[in-house]
Short mmCIF file of C-alpha atoms and ligand atoms in Angstrom, two decimals:
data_model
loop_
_atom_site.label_atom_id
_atom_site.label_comp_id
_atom_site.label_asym_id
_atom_site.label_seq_id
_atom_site.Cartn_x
_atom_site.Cartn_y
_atom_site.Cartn_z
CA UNK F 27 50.95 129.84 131.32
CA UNK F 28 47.35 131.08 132.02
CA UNK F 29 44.46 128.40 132.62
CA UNK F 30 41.23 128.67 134.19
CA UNK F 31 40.49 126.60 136.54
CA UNK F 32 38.14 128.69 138.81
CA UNK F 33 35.96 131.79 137.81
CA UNK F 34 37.60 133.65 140.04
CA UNK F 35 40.86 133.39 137.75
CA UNK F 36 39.77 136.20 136.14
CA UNK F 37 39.49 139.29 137.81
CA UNK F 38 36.45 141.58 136.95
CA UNK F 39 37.91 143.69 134.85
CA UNK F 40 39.31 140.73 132.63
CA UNK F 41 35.95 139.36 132.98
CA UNK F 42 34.65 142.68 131.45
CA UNK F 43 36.89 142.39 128.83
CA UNK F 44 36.20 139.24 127.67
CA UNK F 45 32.41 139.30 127.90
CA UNK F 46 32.98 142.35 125.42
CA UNK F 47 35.07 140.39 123.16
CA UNK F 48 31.90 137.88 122.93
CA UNK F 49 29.41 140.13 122.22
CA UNK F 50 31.65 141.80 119.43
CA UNK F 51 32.25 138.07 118.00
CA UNK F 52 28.11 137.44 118.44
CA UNK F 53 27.88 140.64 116.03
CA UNK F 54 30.73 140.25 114.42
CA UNK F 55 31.60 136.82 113.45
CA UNK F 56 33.69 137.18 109.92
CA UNK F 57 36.19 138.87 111.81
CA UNK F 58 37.40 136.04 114.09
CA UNK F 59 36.71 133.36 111.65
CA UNK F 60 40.17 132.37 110.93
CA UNK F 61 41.49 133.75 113.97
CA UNK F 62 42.89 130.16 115.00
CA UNK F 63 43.84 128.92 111.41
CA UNK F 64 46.21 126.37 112.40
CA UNK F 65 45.58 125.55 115.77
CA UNK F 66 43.90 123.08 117.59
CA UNK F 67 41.67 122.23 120.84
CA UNK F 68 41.96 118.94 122.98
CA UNK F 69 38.58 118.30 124.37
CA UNK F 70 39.28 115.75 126.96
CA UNK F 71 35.83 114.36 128.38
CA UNK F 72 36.06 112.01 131.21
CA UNK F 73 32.37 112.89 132.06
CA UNK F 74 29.18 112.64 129.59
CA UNK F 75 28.40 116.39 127.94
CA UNK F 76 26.61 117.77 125.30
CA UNK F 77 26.66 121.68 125.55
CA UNK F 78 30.32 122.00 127.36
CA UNK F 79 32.17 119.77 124.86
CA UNK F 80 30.13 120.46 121.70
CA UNK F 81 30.24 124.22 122.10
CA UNK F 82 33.78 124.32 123.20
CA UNK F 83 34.29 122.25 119.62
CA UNK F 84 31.77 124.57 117.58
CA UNK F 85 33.86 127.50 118.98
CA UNK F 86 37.17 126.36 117.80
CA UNK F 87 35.48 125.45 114.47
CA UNK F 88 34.20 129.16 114.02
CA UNK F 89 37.60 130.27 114.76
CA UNK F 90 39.03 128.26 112.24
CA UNK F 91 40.59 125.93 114.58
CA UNK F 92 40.64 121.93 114.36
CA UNK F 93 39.42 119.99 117.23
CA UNK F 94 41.10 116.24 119.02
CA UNK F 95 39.97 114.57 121.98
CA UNK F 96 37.95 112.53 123.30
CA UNK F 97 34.85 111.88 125.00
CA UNK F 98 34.79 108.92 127.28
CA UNK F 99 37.41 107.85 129.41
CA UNK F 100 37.04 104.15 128.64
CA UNK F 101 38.36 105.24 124.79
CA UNK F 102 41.17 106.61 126.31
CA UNK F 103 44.25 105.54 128.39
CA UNK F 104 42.74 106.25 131.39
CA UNK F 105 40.58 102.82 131.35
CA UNK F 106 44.47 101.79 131.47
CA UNK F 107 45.86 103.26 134.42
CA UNK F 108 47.02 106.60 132.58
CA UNK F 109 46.76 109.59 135.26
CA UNK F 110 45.53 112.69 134.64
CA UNK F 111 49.08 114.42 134.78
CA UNK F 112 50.33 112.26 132.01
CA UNK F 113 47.81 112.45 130.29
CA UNK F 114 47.71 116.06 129.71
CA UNK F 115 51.72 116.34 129.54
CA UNK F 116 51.32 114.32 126.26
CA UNK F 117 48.45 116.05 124.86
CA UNK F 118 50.55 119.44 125.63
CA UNK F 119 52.54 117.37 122.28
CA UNK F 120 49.83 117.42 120.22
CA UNK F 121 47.31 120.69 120.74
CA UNK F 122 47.47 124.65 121.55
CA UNK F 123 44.72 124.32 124.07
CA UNK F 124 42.82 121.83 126.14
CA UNK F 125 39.29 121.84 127.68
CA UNK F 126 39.16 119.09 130.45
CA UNK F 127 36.07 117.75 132.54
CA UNK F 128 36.71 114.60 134.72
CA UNK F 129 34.53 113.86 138.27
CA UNK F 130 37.12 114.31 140.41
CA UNK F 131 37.10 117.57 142.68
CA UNK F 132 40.25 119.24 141.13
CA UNK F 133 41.54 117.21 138.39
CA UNK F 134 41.60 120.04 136.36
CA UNK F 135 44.21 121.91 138.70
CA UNK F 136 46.12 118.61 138.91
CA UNK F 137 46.44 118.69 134.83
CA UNK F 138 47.01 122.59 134.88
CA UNK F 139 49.77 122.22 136.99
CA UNK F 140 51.89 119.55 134.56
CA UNK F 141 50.23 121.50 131.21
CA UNK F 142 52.90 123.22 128.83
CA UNK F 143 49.68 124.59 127.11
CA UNK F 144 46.48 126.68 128.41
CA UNK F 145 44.00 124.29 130.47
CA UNK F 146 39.96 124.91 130.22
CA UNK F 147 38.15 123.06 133.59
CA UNK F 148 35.19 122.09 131.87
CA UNK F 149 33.78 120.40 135.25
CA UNK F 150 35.35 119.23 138.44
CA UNK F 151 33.13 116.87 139.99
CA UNK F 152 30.50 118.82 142.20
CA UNK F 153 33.10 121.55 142.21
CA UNK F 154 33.45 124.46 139.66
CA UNK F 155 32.09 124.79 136.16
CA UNK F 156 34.07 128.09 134.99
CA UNK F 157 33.11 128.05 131.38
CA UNK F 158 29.26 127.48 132.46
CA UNK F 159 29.68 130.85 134.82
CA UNK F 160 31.12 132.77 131.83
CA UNK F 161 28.15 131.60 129.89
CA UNK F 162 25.76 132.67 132.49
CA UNK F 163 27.64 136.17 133.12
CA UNK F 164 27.35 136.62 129.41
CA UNK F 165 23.09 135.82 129.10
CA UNK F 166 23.02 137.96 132.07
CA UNK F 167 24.68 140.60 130.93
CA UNK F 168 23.69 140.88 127.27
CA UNK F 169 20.21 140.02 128.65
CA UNK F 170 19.42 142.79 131.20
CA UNK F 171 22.51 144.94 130.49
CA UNK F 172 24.18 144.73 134.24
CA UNK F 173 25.36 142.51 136.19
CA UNK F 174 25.34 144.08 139.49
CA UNK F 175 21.93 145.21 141.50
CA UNK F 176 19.84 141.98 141.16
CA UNK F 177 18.17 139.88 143.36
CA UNK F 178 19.23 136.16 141.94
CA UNK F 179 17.13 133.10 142.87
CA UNK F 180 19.20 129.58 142.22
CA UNK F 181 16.71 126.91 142.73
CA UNK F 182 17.15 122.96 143.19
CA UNK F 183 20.37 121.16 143.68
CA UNK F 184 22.19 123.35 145.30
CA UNK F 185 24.58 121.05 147.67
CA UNK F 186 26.13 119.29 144.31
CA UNK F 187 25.42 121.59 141.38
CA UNK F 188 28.75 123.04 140.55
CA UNK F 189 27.37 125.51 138.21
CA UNK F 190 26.20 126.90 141.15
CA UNK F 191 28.89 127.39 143.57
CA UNK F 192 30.57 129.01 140.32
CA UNK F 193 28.17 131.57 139.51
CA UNK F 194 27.58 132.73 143.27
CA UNK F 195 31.78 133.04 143.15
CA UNK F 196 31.34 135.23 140.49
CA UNK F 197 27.89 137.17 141.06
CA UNK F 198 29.68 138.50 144.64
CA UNK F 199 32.25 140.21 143.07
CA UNK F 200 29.71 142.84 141.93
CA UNK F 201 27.83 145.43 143.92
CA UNK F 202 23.99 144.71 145.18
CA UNK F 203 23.74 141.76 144.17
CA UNK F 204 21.91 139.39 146.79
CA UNK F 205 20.45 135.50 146.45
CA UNK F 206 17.45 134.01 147.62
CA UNK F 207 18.43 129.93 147.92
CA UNK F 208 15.68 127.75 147.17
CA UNK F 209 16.41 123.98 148.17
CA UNK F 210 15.23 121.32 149.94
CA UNK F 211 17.41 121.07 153.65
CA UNK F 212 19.29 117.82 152.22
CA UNK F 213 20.52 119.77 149.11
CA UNK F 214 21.28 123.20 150.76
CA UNK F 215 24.23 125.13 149.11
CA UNK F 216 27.47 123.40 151.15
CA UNK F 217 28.68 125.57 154.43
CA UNK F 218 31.80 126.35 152.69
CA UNK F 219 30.43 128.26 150.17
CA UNK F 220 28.16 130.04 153.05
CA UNK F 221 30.97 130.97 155.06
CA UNK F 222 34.17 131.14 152.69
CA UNK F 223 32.15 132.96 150.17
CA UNK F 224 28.77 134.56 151.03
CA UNK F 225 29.45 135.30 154.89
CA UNK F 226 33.02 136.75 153.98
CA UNK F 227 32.02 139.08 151.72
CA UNK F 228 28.96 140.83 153.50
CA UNK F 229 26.51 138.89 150.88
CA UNK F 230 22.83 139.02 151.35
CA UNK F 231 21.78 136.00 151.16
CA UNK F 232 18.54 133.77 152.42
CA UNK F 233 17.13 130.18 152.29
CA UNK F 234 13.84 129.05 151.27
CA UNK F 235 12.10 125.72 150.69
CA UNK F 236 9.47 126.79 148.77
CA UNK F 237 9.72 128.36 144.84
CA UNK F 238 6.35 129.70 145.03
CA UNK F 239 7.18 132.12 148.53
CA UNK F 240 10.52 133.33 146.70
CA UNK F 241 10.11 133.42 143.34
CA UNK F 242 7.98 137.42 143.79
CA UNK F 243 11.16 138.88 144.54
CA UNK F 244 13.94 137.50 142.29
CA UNK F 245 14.93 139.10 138.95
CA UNK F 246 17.00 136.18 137.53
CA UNK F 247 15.67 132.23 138.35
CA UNK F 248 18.78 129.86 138.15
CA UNK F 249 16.96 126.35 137.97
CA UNK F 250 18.97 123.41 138.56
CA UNK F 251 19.06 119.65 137.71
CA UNK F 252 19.20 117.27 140.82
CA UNK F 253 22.94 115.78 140.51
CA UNK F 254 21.47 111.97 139.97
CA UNK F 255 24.94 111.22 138.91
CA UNK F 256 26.87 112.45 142.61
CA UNK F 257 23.88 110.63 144.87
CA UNK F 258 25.30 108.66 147.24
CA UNK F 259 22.05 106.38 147.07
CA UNK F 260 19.07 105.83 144.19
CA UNK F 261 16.23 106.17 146.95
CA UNK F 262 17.47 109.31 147.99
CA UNK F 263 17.40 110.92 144.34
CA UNK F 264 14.49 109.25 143.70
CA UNK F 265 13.06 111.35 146.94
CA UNK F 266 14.35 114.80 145.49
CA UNK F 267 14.58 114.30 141.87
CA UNK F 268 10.71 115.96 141.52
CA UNK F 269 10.95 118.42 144.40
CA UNK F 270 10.58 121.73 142.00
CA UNK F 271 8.92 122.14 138.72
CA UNK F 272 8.43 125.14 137.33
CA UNK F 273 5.25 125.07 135.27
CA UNK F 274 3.38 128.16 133.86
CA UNK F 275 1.32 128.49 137.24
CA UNK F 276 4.28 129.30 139.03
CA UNK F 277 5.66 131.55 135.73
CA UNK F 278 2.57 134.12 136.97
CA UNK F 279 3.90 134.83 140.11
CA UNK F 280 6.72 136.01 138.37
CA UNK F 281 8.27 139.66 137.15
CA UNK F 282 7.17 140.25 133.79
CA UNK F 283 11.31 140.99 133.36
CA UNK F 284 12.16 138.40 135.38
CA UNK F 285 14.17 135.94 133.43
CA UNK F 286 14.64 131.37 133.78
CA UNK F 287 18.19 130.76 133.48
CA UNK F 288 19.50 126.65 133.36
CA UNK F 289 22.88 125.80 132.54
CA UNK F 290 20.74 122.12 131.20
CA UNK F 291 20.36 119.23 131.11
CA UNK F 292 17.01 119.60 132.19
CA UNK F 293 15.00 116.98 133.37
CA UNK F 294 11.60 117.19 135.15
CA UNK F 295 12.33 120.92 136.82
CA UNK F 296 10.83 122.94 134.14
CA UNK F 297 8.09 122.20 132.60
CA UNK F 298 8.49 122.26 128.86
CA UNK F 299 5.19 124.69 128.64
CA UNK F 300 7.32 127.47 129.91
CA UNK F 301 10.06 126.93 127.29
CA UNK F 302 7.43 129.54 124.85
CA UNK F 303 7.48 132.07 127.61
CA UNK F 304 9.45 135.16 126.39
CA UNK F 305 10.99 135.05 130.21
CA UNK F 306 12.07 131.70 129.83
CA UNK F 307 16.28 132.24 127.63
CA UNK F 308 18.08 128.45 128.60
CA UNK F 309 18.14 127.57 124.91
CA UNK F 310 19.23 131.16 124.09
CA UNK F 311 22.11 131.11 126.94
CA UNK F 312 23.55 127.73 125.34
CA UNK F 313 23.65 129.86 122.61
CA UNK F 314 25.97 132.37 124.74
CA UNK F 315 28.29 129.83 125.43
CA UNK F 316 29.52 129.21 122.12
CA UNK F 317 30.18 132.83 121.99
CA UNK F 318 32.14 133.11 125.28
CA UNK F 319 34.32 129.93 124.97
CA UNK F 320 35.46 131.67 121.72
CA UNK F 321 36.02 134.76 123.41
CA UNK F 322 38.14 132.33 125.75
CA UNK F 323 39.77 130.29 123.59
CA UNK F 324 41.07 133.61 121.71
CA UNK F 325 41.43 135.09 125.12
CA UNK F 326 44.21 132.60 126.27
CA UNK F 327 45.77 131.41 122.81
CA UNK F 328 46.54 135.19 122.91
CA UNK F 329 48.52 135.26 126.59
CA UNK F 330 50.02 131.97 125.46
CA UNK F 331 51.32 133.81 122.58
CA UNK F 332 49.82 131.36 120.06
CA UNK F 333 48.36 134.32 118.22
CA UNK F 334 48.35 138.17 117.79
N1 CP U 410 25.62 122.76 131.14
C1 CP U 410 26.44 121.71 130.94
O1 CP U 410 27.54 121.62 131.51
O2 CP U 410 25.92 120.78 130.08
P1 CP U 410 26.66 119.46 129.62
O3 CP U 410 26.82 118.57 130.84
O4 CP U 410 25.79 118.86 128.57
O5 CP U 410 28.02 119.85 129.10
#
Protein backbone atom coordinates (compact mmCIF):
# COMPACT_ATOMS: atom_id res chain seq x y z
CA UNK A 1 0.00 0.00 0.00
CA UNK A 2 1.47 3.47 -0.89
CA UNK A 3 0.99 6.49 1.66
CA UNK A 4 2.75 9.61 2.05
CA UNK A 5 3.94 10.35 4.95
CA UNK A 6 7.09 12.43 4.07
CA UNK A 7 7.80 14.46 0.79
CA UNK A 8 10.50 12.59 0.23
CA UNK A 9 8.10 9.47 -0.49
CA UNK A 10 8.05 10.47 -3.76
CA UNK A 11 10.97 10.46 -5.74
CA UNK A 12 11.49 13.39 -8.26
CA UNK A 13 10.50 11.90 -11.06
CA UNK A 14 7.06 10.83 -9.42
CA UNK A 15 7.00 14.24 -8.15
CA UNK A 16 7.27 15.41 -11.84
CA UNK A 17 4.65 13.33 -12.72
CA UNK A 18 2.23 14.28 -10.50
CA UNK A 19 2.75 18.04 -10.56
CA UNK A 20 1.91 17.41 -14.40
CA UNK A 21 -1.15 15.58 -13.64
CA UNK A 22 -2.26 18.91 -11.62
CA UNK A 23 -1.66 21.28 -14.03
CA UNK A 24 -3.53 19.09 -16.72
CA UNK A 25 -6.56 18.81 -14.06
CA UNK A 26 -6.14 22.95 -13.44
CA UNK A 27 -6.79 23.10 -17.39
CA UNK A 28 -8.61 20.37 -17.70
CA UNK A 29 -11.11 19.78 -15.09
CA UNK A 30 -14.22 17.87 -16.97
CA UNK A 31 -11.97 15.17 -17.50
CA UNK A 32 -11.35 14.02 -13.91
CA UNK A 33 -14.68 15.01 -12.69
CA UNK A 34 -16.04 11.66 -12.02
CA UNK A 35 -12.83 10.10 -11.80
CA UNK A 36 -13.67 8.88 -8.10
CA UNK A 37 -17.49 8.20 -8.63
CA UNK A 38 -17.96 5.96 -5.83
CA UNK A 39 -15.32 6.46 -3.57
CA UNK A 40 -14.71 8.20 -0.59
CA UNK A 41 -12.05 10.29 1.59
CA UNK A 42 -11.69 10.11 5.51
CA UNK A 43 -10.49 13.44 6.60
CA UNK A 44 -9.43 12.78 10.09
CA UNK A 45 -8.55 16.22 11.86
CA UNK A 46 -7.14 16.00 15.26
CA UNK A 47 -5.70 19.57 14.75
CA UNK A 48 -7.75 22.89 13.72
CA UNK A 49 -7.43 23.52 9.61
CA UNK A 50 -8.99 25.35 7.12
CA UNK A 51 -6.97 25.04 3.77
CA UNK A 52 -5.51 21.28 4.44
CA UNK A 53 -8.89 19.71 5.32
CA UNK A 54 -11.21 21.86 3.18
CA UNK A 55 -9.14 21.49 0.04
CA UNK A 56 -8.39 17.90 0.58
CA UNK A 57 -12.55 17.72 0.77
CA UNK A 58 -13.10 20.18 -2.32
CA UNK A 59 -10.67 17.83 -4.20
CA UNK A 60 -12.50 14.68 -3.62
CA UNK A 61 -15.73 16.60 -4.41
CA UNK A 62 -14.33 17.66 -7.95
CA UNK A 63 -13.42 14.15 -8.48
CA UNK A 64 -16.69 13.00 -7.82
CA UNK A 65 -15.80 11.47 -4.62
CA UNK A 66 -17.84 11.69 -1.17
CA UNK A 67 -16.10 12.87 1.83
CA UNK A 68 -16.37 11.35 6.04
CA UNK A 69 -14.43 12.43 8.85
CA UNK A 70 -14.04 14.50 11.21
CA UNK A 71 -12.60 17.54 12.46
CA UNK A 72 -11.93 17.67 16.14
CA UNK A 73 -10.75 15.01 18.16
CA UNK A 74 -13.10 15.67 21.07
CA UNK A 75 -16.11 14.49 18.36
CA UNK A 76 -14.35 11.51 17.94
CA UNK A 77 -13.24 8.40 19.95
CA UNK A 78 -10.14 9.71 20.67
CA UNK A 79 -11.58 12.07 23.61
CA UNK A 80 -12.25 8.27 24.70
CA UNK A 81 -9.08 6.63 24.82
CA UNK A 82 -9.26 5.35 21.04
CA UNK A 83 -5.49 5.27 19.62
CA UNK A 84 -4.52 6.33 16.55
CA UNK A 85 -3.88 2.67 15.20
CA UNK A 86 -7.42 1.72 15.88
CA UNK A 87 -8.66 4.30 14.83
CA UNK A 88 -7.50 4.21 11.36
CA UNK A 89 -7.83 0.20 11.17
CA UNK A 90 -11.64 0.90 11.42
CA UNK A 91 -11.86 3.73 9.15
CA UNK A 92 -9.78 1.38 6.56
CA UNK A 93 -13.85 -0.29 6.92
CA UNK A 94 -15.44 2.51 5.83
CA UNK A 95 -13.28 4.78 3.10
CA UNK A 96 -10.76 4.33 -0.04
CA UNK A 97 -8.47 6.96 1.33
CA UNK A 98 -7.63 8.90 4.44
CA UNK A 99 -5.99 12.33 5.03
CA UNK A 100 -4.79 12.49 8.73
CA UNK A 101 -3.32 15.55 10.79
CA UNK A 102 -2.89 14.99 14.62
CA UNK A 103 0.08 17.02 16.84
CA UNK A 104 1.97 14.30 17.51
CA UNK A 105 5.49 13.99 15.68
CA UNK A 106 4.64 10.82 13.58
CA UNK A 107 1.18 9.81 14.16
CA UNK A 108 0.68 9.67 10.71
CA UNK A 109 3.41 6.83 10.22
CA UNK A 110 1.93 5.13 13.31
CA UNK A 111 -1.67 5.02 11.36
CA UNK A 112 0.13 4.20 7.95
CA UNK A 113 1.61 1.37 9.34
CA UNK A 114 -1.93 -0.44 10.65
CA UNK A 115 -3.87 1.26 7.31
CA UNK A 116 -5.39 -1.38 4.78
CA UNK A 117 -6.04 1.82 2.67
CA UNK A 118 -3.68 4.81 1.31
CA UNK A 119 -2.76 7.33 4.30
CA UNK A 120 -2.38 11.32 3.50
CA UNK A 121 -0.12 13.07 6.64
CA UNK A 122 -1.85 16.17 6.60
CA UNK A 123 0.47 17.51 9.62
CA UNK A 124 2.63 15.85 12.19
CA UNK A 125 3.09 18.13 14.92
CA UNK A 126 6.15 20.51 14.13
CA UNK A 127 7.21 17.73 11.80
CA UNK A 128 6.26 17.34 8.06
CA UNK A 129 3.42 18.86 6.10
CA UNK A 130 3.75 16.74 2.70
CA UNK A 131 0.61 17.89 1.04
CA UNK A 132 1.61 21.70 1.91
CA UNK A 133 5.20 20.94 0.04
CA UNK A 134 3.33 19.54 -3.00
CA UNK A 135 1.31 22.68 -2.97
CA UNK A 136 4.28 24.85 -2.79
CA UNK A 137 6.31 22.72 -5.53
CA UNK A 138 3.25 23.18 -7.66
CA UNK A 139 2.94 27.49 -7.23
CA UNK A 140 6.56 27.27 -7.75
CA UNK A 141 6.63 25.50 -10.57
CA UNK A 142 3.59 26.67 -12.54
CA UNK A 143 4.69 30.11 -11.25
CA UNK A 144 8.28 30.58 -12.55
CA UNK A 145 8.40 27.40 -14.69
CA UNK A 146 11.50 25.56 -12.71
CA UNK A 147 12.11 24.42 -9.80
CA UNK A 148 15.75 24.16 -9.66
CA UNK A 149 18.31 27.37 -9.85
CA UNK A 150 16.69 29.68 -7.21
CA UNK A 151 17.80 31.37 -4.39
CA UNK A 152 14.75 30.63 -1.72
CA UNK A 153 14.34 32.87 1.35
CA UNK A 154 11.98 31.07 4.24
CA UNK A 155 11.40 33.70 6.76
CA UNK A 156 9.95 33.49 10.49
CA UNK A 157 9.32 30.37 12.41
CA UNK A 158 11.62 28.33 11.28
CA UNK A 159 12.47 25.97 14.49
CA UNK A 160 8.57 24.72 14.55
CA UNK A 161 7.08 25.44 11.13
CA UNK A 162 6.76 22.06 9.57
CA UNK A 163 5.93 23.40 6.26
CA UNK A 164 9.27 24.33 6.35
CA UNK A 165 11.42 21.49 7.12
CA UNK A 166 9.16 19.88 4.24
CA UNK A 167 9.81 22.15 1.52
CA UNK A 168 13.71 22.46 2.21
CA UNK A 169 13.42 18.26 2.02
CA UNK A 170 12.11 18.70 -1.17
CA UNK A 171 13.77 21.98 -2.74
CA UNK A 172 17.40 19.92 -2.20
CA UNK A 173 16.61 17.33 -4.36
CA UNK A 174 17.01 19.76 -7.30
CA UNK A 175 20.10 21.36 -8.74
CA UNK A 176 21.18 25.16 -7.63
CA UNK A 177 18.95 25.65 -5.50
CA UNK A 178 20.32 27.49 -2.25
CA UNK A 179 18.35 29.22 1.00
CA UNK A 180 18.93 32.24 2.76
CA UNK A 181 17.24 31.51 6.55
CA UNK A 182 15.79 34.44 8.04
CA UNK A 183 14.89 33.89 11.86
CA UNK A 184 15.33 35.15 15.00
CA UNK A 185 18.32 32.79 17.01
CA UNK A 186 15.42 31.20 19.29
CA UNK A 187 13.47 30.03 16.17
CA UNK A 188 16.45 28.96 13.92
CA UNK A 189 15.64 25.98 11.53
CA UNK A 190 16.40 22.76 14.12
CA UNK A 191 20.21 21.23 13.75
CA UNK A 192 18.79 18.17 12.35
CA UNK A 193 17.54 19.54 9.45
CA UNK A 194 21.08 21.53 9.14
CA UNK A 195 23.07 18.56 9.33
CA UNK A 196 20.81 15.49 8.19
CA UNK A 197 19.57 17.52 5.35
CA UNK A 198 21.33 20.74 4.21
CA UNK A 199 25.02 19.81 5.38
CA UNK A 200 24.62 16.20 3.79
CA UNK A 201 23.76 17.17 0.64
CA UNK A 202 26.38 20.01 -0.19
CA UNK A 203 23.36 22.73 0.24
CA UNK A 204 24.12 26.36 0.22
CA UNK A 205 22.64 27.61 2.78
CA UNK A 206 22.99 30.91 5.23
CA UNK A 207 21.32 32.56 8.30
CA UNK A 208 20.16 35.96 8.72
CA UNK A 209 18.25 37.94 11.35
CA UNK A 210 17.24 40.60 9.43
CA UNK A 211 14.47 40.46 6.22
CA UNK A 212 15.51 43.72 5.01
CA UNK A 213 19.66 42.54 4.51
CA UNK A 214 18.34 39.24 2.71
CA UNK A 215 15.44 39.82 1.06
CA UNK A 216 17.84 41.66 -2.35
CA UNK A 217 18.92 38.36 -3.19
CA UNK A 218 16.09 35.80 -2.91
CA UNK A 219 13.80 34.88 -5.85
CA UNK A 220 11.04 33.08 -3.84
CA UNK A 221 10.04 34.62 -0.01
CA UNK A 222 8.54 31.68 2.10
CA UNK A 223 6.91 33.74 5.06
CA UNK A 224 5.93 31.89 8.01
CA UNK A 225 3.44 32.09 10.95
CA UNK A 226 5.09 31.94 14.50
CA UNK A 227 3.84 28.33 15.80
CA UNK A 228 1.72 30.06 18.87
CA UNK A 229 0.17 26.71 19.16
CA UNK A 230 3.86 24.52 19.85
CA UNK A 231 5.26 27.49 22.41
CA UNK A 232 6.34 26.08 25.30
CA UNK A 233 5.39 29.48 27.12
CA UNK A 234 2.82 32.63 26.18
CA UNK A 235 5.64 35.29 27.07
CA UNK A 236 7.91 33.80 24.81
CA UNK A 237 5.42 33.96 21.69
CA UNK A 238 4.32 37.00 22.78
CA UNK A 239 8.26 38.12 22.37
CA UNK A 240 8.46 36.68 18.69
CA UNK A 241 5.01 36.68 17.46
CA UNK A 242 5.76 40.45 15.71
CA UNK A 243 9.42 39.90 14.87
CA UNK A 244 8.85 40.18 10.81
CA UNK A 245 6.26 41.98 8.88
CA UNK A 246 6.45 42.35 5.56
CA UNK A 247 4.83 45.63 4.56
CA UNK A 248 5.15 47.37 1.11
CA UNK A 249 8.45 49.22 2.31
CA UNK A 250 10.18 46.12 2.53
CA UNK A 251 8.19 44.78 -0.96
CA UNK A 252 10.71 47.63 -2.75
CA UNK A 253 13.71 46.09 -1.88
CA UNK A 254 12.49 43.29 -3.64
CA UNK A 255 12.97 41.58 -7.39
CA UNK A 256 10.35 42.82 -9.50
CA UNK A 257 9.99 38.66 -10.23
CA UNK A 258 10.53 37.88 -6.97
CA UNK A 259 7.52 36.14 -5.63
CA UNK A 260 5.69 35.95 -1.40
CA UNK A 261 4.86 32.46 -0.88
CA UNK A 262 2.77 31.43 2.75
CA UNK A 263 1.40 28.17 3.22
CA UNK A 264 -1.32 30.61 5.80
CA UNK A 265 -2.70 31.18 8.30
CA UNK A 266 -1.31 34.43 8.37
CA UNK A 267 -1.31 36.54 11.17
CA UNK A 268 0.62 39.83 11.70
CA UNK A 269 3.75 38.76 9.19
CA UNK A 270 2.43 40.27 6.11
CA UNK A 271 0.93 43.14 5.96
CA UNK A 272 -2.38 42.93 4.19
CA UNK A 273 -1.20 46.07 1.83
CA UNK A 274 1.04 43.70 0.03
CA UNK A 275 -1.74 41.15 -0.62
CA UNK A 276 -2.50 43.73 -4.15
CA UNK A 277 1.10 43.36 -5.11
CA UNK A 278 1.29 41.27 -8.35
CA UNK A 279 4.50 39.54 -6.43
CA UNK A 280 2.54 38.70 -3.60
CA UNK A 281 0.52 34.59 -4.96
CA UNK A 282 -0.50 32.99 -1.10
CA UNK A 283 -4.18 33.18 -2.02
CA UNK A 284 -3.34 31.90 -5.55
CA UNK A 285 -1.06 28.89 -4.09
CA UNK A 286 -4.14 27.76 -1.79
CA UNK A 287 -5.59 27.67 -4.94
CA UNK A 288 -2.72 25.08 -6.10
CA UNK A 289 -3.47 22.89 -3.46
CA UNK A 290 -6.77 21.89 -4.40
CA UNK A 291 -5.28 21.00 -7.64
CA UNK A 292 -2.39 18.85 -6.31
CA UNK A 293 -4.29 16.90 -3.56
CA UNK A 294 -6.45 15.83 -6.57
CA UNK A 295 -3.58 14.98 -8.50
CA UNK A 296 -2.79 12.90 -5.20
CA UNK A 297 -5.77 11.52 -4.34
CA UNK A 298 -6.01 10.11 -8.11
CA UNK A 299 -2.34 9.47 -7.83
CA UNK A 300 -2.68 6.80 -5.00
CA UNK A 301 -6.40 5.51 -5.49
CA UNK A 302 -4.64 4.50 -8.77
CA UNK A 303 -1.50 2.32 -7.07
CA UNK A 304 -4.13 1.10 -4.63
CA UNK A 305 -5.94 -0.16 -7.54
CA UNK A 306 -9.18 1.62 -6.59
CA UNK A 307 -9.33 2.99 -10.11
CA UNK A 308 -7.94 2.77 -13.72
N1 LIG B 1 -1.45 25.70 5.36
C1 LIG B 1 -2.17 24.97 6.23
O1 LIG B 1 -1.80 23.85 6.61
O2 LIG B 1 -3.32 25.60 6.63
P1 LIG B 1 -4.40 24.96 7.62
O3 LIG B 1 -3.74 24.80 8.97
O4 LIG B 1 -5.53 25.92 7.63
O5 LIG B 1 -4.78 23.61 7.07
Amino acid sequence: MRHLISPLDFSVEELDELLKLARDIEENPDKYAHACDRLKLATCFYEPSTRTRLSFEAAMLNLGGQVIGFSDAGSSSAAKGESVADTIRVISCYADICAIRHPKEGAALVASSRSLIPVINAGDGGHQHPTQTLTDLLTIYSLKGKLDGMTIGLCGDLKFGRTVHSLIRALVRYDNVRFVLISPDELKVPDYIKNDVLLENNIEFKEMIKLEDAIPEIDILYMTRVQKERFFNEEDYIRMKDFYILDAEKMKLASDDMLVLHPLPRVNEISVEVDKDPRAVYFKQAQYGVYVRMALILTLLKEAGKIC
